[in-house]
PDB file of C-alpha atoms in Angstrom:
ATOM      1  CA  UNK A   1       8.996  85.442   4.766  1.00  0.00           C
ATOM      2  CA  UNK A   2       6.689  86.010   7.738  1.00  0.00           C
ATOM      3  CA  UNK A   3       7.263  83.704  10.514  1.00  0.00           C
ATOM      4  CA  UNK A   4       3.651  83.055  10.497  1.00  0.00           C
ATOM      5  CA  UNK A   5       3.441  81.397   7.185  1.00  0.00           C
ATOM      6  CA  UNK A   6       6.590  79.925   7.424  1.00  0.00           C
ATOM      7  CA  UNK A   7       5.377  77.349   9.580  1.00  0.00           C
ATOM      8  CA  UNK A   8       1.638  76.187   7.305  1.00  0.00           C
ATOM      9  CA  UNK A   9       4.430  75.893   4.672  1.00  0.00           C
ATOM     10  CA  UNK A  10       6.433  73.405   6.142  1.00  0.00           C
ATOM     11  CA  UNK A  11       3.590  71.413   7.658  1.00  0.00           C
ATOM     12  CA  UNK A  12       2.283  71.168   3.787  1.00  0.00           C
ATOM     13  CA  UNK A  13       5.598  70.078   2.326  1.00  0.00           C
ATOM     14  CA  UNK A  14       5.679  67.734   5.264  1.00  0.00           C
ATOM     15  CA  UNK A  15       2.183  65.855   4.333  1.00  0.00           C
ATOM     16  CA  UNK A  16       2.849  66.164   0.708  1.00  0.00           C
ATOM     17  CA  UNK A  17       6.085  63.833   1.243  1.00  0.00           C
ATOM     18  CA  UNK A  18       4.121  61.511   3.100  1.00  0.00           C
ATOM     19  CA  UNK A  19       1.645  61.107   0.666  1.00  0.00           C
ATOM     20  CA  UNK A  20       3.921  60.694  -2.145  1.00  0.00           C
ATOM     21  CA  UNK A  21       5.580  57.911  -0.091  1.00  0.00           C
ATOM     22  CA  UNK A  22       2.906  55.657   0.484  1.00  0.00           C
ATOM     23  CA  UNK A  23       1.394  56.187  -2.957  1.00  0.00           C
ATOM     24  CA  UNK A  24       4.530  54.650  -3.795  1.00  0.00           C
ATOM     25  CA  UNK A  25       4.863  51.860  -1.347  1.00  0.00           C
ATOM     26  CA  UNK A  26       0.968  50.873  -2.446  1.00  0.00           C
ATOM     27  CA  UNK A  27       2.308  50.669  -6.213  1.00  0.00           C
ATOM     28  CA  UNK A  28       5.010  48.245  -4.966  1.00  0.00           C
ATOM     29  CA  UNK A  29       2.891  46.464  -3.139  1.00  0.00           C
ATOM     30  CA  UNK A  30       0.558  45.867  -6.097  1.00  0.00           C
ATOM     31  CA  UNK A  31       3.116  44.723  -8.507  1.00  0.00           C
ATOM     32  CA  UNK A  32       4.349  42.455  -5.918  1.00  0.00           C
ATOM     33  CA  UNK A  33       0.459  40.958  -5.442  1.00  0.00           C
ATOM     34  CA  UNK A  34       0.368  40.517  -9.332  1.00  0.00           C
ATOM     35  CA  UNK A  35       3.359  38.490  -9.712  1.00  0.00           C
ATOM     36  CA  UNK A  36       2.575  36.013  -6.842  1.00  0.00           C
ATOM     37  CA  UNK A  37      -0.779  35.448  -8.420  1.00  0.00           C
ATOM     38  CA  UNK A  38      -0.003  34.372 -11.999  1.00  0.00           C
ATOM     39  CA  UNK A  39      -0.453  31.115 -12.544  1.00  0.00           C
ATOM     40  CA  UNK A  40       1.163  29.401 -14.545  1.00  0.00           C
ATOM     41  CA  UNK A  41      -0.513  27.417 -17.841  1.00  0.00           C
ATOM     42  CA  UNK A  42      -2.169  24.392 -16.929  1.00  0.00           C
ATOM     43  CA  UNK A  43      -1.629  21.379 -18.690  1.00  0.00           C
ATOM     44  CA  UNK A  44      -5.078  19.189 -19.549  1.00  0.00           C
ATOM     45  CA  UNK A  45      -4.015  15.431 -19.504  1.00  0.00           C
ATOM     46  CA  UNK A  46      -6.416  13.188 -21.419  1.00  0.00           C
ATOM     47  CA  UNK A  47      -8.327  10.712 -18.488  1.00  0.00           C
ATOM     48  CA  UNK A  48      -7.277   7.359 -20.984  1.00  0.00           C
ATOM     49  CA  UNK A  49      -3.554   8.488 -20.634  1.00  0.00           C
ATOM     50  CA  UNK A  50      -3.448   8.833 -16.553  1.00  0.00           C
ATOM     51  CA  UNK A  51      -3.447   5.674 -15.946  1.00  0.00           C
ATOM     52  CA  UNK A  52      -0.361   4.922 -18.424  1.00  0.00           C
ATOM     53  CA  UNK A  53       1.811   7.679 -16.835  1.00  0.00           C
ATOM     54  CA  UNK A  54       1.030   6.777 -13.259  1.00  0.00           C
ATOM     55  CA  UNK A  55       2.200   3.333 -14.327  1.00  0.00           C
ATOM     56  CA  UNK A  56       5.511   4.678 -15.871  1.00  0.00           C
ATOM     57  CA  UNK A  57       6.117   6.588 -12.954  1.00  0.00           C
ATOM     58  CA  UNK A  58       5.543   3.518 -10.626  1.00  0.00           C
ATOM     59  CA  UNK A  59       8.196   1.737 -12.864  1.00  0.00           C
ATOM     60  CA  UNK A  60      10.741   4.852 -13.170  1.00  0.00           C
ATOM     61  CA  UNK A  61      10.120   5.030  -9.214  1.00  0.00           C
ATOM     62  CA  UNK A  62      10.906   1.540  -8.754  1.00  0.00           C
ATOM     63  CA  UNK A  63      13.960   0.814 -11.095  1.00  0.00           C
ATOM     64  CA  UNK A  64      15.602   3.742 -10.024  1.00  0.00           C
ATOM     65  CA  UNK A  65      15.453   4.354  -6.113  1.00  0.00           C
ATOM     66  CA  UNK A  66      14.323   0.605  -5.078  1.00  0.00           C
ATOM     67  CA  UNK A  67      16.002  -1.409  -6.801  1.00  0.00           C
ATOM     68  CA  UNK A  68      13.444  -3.495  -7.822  1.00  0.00           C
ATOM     69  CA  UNK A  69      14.028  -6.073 -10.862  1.00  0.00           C
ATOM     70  CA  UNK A  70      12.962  -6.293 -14.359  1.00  0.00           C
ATOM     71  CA  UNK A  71      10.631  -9.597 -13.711  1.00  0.00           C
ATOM     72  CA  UNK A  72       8.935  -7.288 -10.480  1.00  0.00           C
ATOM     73  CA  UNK A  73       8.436  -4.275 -12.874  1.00  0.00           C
ATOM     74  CA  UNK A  74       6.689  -6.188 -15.410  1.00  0.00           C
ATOM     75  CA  UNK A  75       4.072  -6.978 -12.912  1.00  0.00           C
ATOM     76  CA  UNK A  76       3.665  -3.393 -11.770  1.00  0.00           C
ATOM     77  CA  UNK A  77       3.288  -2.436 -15.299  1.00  0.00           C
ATOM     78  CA  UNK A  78       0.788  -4.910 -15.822  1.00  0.00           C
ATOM     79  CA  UNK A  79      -1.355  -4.596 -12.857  1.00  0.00           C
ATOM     80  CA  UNK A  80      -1.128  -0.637 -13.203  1.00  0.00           C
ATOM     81  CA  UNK A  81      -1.763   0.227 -16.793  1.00  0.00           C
ATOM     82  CA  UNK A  82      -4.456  -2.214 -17.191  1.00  0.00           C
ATOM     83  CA  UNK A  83      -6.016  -1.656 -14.227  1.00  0.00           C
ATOM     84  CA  UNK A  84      -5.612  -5.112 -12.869  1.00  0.00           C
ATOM     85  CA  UNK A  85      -5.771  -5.546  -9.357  1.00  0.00           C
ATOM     86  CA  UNK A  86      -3.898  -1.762  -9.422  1.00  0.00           C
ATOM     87  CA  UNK A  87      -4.335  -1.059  -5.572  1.00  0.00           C
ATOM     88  CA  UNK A  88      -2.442  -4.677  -4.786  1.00  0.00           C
ATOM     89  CA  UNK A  89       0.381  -2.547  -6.339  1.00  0.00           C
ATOM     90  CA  UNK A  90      -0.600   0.585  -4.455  1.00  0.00           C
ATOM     91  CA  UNK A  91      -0.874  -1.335  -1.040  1.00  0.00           C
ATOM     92  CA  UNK A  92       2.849  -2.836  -2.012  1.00  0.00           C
ATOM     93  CA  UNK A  93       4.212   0.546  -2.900  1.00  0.00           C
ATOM     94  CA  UNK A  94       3.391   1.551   0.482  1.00  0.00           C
ATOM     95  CA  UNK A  95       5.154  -1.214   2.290  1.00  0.00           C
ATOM     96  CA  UNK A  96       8.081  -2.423   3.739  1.00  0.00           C
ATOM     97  CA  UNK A  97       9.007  -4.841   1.040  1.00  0.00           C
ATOM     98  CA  UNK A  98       9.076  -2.097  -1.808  1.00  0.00           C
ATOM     99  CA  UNK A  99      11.150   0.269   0.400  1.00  0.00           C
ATOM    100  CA  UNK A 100      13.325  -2.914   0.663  1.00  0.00           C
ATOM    101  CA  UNK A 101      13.473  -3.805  -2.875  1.00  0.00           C
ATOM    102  CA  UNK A 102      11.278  -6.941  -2.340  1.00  0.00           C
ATOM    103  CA  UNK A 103       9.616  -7.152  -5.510  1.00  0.00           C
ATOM    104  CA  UNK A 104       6.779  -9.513  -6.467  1.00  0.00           C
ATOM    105  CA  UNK A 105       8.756 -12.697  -8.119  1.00  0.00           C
ATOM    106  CA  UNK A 106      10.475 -13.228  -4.350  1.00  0.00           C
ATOM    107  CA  UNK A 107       7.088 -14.097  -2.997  1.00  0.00           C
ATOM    108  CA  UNK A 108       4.977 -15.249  -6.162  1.00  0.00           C
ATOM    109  CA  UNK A 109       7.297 -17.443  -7.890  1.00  0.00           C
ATOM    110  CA  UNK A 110       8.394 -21.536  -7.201  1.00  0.00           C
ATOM    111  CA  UNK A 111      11.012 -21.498  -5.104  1.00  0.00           C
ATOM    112  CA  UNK A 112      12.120 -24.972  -6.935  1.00  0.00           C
ATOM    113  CA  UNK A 113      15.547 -23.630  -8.587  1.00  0.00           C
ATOM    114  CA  UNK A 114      14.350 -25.195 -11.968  1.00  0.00           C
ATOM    115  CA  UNK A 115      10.996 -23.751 -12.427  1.00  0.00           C
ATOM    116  CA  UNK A 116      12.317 -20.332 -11.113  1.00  0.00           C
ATOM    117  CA  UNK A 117      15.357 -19.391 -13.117  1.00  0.00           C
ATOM    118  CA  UNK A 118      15.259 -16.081 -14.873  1.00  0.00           C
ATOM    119  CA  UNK A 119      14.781 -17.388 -17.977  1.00  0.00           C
ATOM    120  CA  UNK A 120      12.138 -19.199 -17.541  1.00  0.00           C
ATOM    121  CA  UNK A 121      10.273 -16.118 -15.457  1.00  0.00           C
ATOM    122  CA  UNK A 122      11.657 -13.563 -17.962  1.00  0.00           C
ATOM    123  CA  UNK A 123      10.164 -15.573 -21.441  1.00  0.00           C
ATOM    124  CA  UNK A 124       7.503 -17.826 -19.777  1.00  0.00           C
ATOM    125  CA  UNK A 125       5.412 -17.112 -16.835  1.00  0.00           C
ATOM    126  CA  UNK A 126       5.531 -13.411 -15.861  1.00  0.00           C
ATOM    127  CA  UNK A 127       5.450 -12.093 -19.295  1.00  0.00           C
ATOM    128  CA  UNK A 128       2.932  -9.015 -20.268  1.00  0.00           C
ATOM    129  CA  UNK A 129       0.550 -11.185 -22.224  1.00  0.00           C
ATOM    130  CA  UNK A 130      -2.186 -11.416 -19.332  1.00  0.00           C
ATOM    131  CA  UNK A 131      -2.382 -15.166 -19.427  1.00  0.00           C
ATOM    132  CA  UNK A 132       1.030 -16.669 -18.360  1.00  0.00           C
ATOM    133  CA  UNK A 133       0.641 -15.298 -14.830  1.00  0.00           C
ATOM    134  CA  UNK A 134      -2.132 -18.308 -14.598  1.00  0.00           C
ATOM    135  CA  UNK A 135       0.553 -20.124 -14.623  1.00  0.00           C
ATOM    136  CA  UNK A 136       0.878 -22.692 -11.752  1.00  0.00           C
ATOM    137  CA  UNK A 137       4.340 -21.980 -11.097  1.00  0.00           C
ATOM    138  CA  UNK A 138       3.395 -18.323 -10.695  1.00  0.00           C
ATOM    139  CA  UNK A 139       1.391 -18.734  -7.153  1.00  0.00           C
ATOM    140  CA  UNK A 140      -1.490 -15.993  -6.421  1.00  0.00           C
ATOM    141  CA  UNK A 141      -1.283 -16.948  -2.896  1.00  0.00           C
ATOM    142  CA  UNK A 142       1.877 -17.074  -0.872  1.00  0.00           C
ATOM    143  CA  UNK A 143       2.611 -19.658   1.771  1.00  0.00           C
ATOM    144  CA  UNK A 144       3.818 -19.312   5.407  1.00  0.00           C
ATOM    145  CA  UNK A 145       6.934 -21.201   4.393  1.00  0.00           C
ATOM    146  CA  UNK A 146       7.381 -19.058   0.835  1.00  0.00           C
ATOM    147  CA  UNK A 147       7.160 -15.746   3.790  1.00  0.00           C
ATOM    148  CA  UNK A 148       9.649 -18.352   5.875  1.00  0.00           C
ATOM    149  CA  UNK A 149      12.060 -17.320   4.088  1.00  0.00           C
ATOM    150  CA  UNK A 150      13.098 -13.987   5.010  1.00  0.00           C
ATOM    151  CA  UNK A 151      11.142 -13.875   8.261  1.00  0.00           C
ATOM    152  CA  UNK A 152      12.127 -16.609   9.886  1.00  0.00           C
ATOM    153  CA  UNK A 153      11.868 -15.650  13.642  1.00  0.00           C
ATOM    154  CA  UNK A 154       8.251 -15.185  12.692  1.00  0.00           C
ATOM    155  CA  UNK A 155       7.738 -18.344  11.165  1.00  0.00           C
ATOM    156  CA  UNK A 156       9.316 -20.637  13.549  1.00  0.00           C
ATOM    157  CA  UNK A 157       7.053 -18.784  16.032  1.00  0.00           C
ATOM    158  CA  UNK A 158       3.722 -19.700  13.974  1.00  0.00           C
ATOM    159  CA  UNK A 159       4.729 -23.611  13.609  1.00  0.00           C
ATOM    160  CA  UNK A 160       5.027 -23.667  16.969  1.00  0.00           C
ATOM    161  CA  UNK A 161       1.234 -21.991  17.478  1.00  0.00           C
ATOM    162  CA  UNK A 162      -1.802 -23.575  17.615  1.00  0.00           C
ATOM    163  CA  UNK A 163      -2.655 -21.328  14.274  1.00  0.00           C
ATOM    164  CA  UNK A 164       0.154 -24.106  12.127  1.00  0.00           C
ATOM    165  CA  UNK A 165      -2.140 -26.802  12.571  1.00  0.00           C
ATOM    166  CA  UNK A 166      -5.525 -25.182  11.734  1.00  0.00           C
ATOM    167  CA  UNK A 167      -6.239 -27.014   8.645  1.00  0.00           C
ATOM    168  CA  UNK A 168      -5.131 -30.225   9.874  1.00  0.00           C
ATOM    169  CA  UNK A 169      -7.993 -29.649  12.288  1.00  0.00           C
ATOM    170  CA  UNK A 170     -10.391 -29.456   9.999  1.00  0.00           C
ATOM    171  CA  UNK A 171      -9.189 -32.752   7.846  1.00  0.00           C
ATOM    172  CA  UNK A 172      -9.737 -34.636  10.954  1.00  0.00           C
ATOM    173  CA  UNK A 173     -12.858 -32.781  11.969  1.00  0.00           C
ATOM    174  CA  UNK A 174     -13.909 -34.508   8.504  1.00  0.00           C
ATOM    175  CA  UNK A 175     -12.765 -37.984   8.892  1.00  0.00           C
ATOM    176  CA  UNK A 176     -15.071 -38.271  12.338  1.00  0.00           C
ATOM    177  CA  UNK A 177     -18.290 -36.193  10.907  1.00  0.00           C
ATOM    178  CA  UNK A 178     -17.989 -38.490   7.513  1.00  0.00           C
ATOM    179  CA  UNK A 179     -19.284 -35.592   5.449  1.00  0.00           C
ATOM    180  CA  UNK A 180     -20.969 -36.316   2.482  1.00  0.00           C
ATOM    181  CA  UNK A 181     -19.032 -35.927  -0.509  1.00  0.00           C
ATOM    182  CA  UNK A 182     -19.022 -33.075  -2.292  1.00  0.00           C
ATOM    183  CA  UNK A 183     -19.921 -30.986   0.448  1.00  0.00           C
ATOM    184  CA  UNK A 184     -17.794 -28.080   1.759  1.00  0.00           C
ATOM    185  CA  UNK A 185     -17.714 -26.694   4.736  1.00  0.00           C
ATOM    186  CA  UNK A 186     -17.185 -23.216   3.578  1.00  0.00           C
ATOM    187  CA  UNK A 187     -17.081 -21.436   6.953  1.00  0.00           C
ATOM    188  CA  UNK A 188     -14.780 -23.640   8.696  1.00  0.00           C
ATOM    189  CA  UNK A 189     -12.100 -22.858   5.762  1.00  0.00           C
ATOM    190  CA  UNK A 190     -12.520 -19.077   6.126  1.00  0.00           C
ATOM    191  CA  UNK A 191     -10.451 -19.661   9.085  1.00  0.00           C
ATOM    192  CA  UNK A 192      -8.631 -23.102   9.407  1.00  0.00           C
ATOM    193  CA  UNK A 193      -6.604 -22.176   6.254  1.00  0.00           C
ATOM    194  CA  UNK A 194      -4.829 -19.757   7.889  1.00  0.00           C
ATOM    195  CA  UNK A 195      -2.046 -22.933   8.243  1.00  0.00           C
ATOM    196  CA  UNK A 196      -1.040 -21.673   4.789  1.00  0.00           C
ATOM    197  CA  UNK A 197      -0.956 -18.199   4.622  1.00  0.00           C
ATOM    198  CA  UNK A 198      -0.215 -15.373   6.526  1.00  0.00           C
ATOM    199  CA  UNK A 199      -2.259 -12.739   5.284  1.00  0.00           C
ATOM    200  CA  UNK A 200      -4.923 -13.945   7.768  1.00  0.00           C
ATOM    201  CA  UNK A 201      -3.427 -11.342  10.126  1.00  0.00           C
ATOM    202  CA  UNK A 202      -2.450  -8.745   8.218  1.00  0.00           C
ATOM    203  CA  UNK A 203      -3.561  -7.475   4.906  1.00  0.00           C
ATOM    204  CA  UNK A 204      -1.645  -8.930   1.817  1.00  0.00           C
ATOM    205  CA  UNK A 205       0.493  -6.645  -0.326  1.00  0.00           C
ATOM    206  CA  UNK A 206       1.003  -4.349   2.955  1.00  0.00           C
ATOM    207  CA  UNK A 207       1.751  -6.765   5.774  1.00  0.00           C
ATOM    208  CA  UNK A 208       1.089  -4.575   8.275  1.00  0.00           C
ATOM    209  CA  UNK A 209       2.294  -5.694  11.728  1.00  0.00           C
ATOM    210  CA  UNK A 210       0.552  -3.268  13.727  1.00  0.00           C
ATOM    211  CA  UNK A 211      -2.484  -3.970  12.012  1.00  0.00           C
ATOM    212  CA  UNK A 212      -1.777  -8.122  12.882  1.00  0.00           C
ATOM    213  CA  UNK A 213      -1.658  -6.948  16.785  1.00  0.00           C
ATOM    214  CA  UNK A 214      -5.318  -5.328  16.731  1.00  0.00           C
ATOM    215  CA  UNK A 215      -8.520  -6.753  18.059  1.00  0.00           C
ATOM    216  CA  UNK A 216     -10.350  -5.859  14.080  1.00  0.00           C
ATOM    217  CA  UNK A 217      -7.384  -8.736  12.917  1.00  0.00           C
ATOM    218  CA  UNK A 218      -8.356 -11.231  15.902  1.00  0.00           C
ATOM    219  CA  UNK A 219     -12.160 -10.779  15.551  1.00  0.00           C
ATOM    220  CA  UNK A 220     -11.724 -12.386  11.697  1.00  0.00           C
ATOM    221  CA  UNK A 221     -12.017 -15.521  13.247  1.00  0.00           C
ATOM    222  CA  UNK A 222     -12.690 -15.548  16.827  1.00  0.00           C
ATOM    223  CA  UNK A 223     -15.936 -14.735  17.079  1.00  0.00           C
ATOM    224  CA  UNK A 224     -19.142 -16.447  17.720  1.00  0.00           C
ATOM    225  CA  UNK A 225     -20.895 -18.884  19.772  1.00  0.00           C
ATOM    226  CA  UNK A 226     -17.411 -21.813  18.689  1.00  0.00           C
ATOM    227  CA  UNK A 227     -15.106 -19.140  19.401  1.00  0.00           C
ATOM    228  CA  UNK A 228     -16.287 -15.826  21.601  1.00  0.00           C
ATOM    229  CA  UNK A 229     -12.660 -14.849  22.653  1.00  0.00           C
ATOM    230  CA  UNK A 230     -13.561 -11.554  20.401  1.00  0.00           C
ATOM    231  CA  UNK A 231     -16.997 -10.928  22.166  1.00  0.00           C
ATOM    232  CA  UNK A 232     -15.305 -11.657  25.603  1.00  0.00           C
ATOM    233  CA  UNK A 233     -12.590  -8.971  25.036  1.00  0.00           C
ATOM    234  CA  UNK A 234     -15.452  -6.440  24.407  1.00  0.00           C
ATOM    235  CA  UNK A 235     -17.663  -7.119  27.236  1.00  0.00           C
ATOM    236  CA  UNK A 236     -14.066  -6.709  29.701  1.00  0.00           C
ATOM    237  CA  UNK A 237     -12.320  -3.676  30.680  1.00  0.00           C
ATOM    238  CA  UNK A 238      -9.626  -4.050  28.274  1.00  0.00           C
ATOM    239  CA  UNK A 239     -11.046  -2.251  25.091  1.00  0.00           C
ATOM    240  CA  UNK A 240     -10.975   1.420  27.913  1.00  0.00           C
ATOM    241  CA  UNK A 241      -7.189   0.466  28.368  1.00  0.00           C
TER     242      UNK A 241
END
């Protein structure tokens, strides 16, 4: 063969490979595209049953990792699948005292060994009936001695602050004003009844102590022409800090 059309020979065979090879690489490529973009079948869940498995899972969650007992998970199921005051149980989940295994009957139930045995919370007061949870062993608000407890650093520090005797100020606020009977004085026990409870400072269900250190938590109560602590805080050079 001539060397002169040796050489257009080569060059053709050359290209030709080169074509053949990324034809094939593209074909790969495409198979490759296909398979990562099947999805697979989608499963349509009724809107009446979501609630009912987000509560199971709240109780599978709970028994199993946390620990938390049979009386506790009869609340969750409760407050959950019925939609009962469902983000208290939401706003526990997300706390300390679930991670902990805390579970509702340690805070809600009389601490009076009689009232509070198992038996009596397992047949009588937290049962699934919706009504024995009106019980009044069965407490909808916890005390600062019930949270005394367990924390009791932090409640020896309270009895010792001026917030321990709020209430007390108020019954002898009454006793020198003589107020009529059967009036309240509504906004002085928005505040003053923080002696019982402390959820004044941070948010029940989550007890949050960062959220008991910020200015928003003070501001619930001091504020106003009585108390401007909250209004002199703003107008200083401590909210740029």
């Amino acid at each position: 063969m001539p060397h002169s059309l040796q050489y257009p020979i080569n060059k053709s065979l050359k290209y030709l490979t080169i074509v053949m090879l990324l034809a094939e690489f593209c074909c790969l490529a495409s198979c490759a595209t296909h398979k990562k973009t099947t999805t697979p079948q989608t499963v349509i869940i009724p809107p009446e049953e979501i609630p009912i498995i987000k509560a199971a899972e709240a109780v599978t969650v709970a028994k199993e990792e946390k620990g938390i007992t049979d009386e506790s998970l009869k609340c969750i199921t409760c407050h959950e699948e019925r939609r009962v005051t469902h983000g208290w149980v939401a706003d526990w989940q997300g706390s300390k005292h679930a991670r902990k295994g805390v579970g509702c009957e340690a805070c809600h139930v009389s601490s009076n060994a009689e009232l509070a045995t198992k038996e009596a919370i397992e047949l009588e007061y937290l049962s699934t009936d919706g009504n024995s949870c009106d019980d009044k062993r069965v407490h909808r608000k916890v005390t600062a001695s019930n949270c005394g407890k367990c924390h009791r650093k932090e409640y020896q520090e309270f009895m010792k602050s001026r917030h321990s005797i709020g209430w007390q100020r108020v019954l002898e606020c009454r006793k020198l004003m003589e107020i009529p009977k059967g009036t309240r004085s509504e906004k002085c026990e928005q505040c003053h009844n923080i002696q019982f409870k402390c959820d004044s400072c941070h948010t029940r269900h989550t007890f949050n102590t960062l959220e008991a250190k910020t200015p928003e938590a003070c501001r619930t109560c001091h504020m106003g022409s009585d108390h401007p602590h909250h209004d002199v805080y703003i107008s200083s050079k401590h909210p740029a800090y």
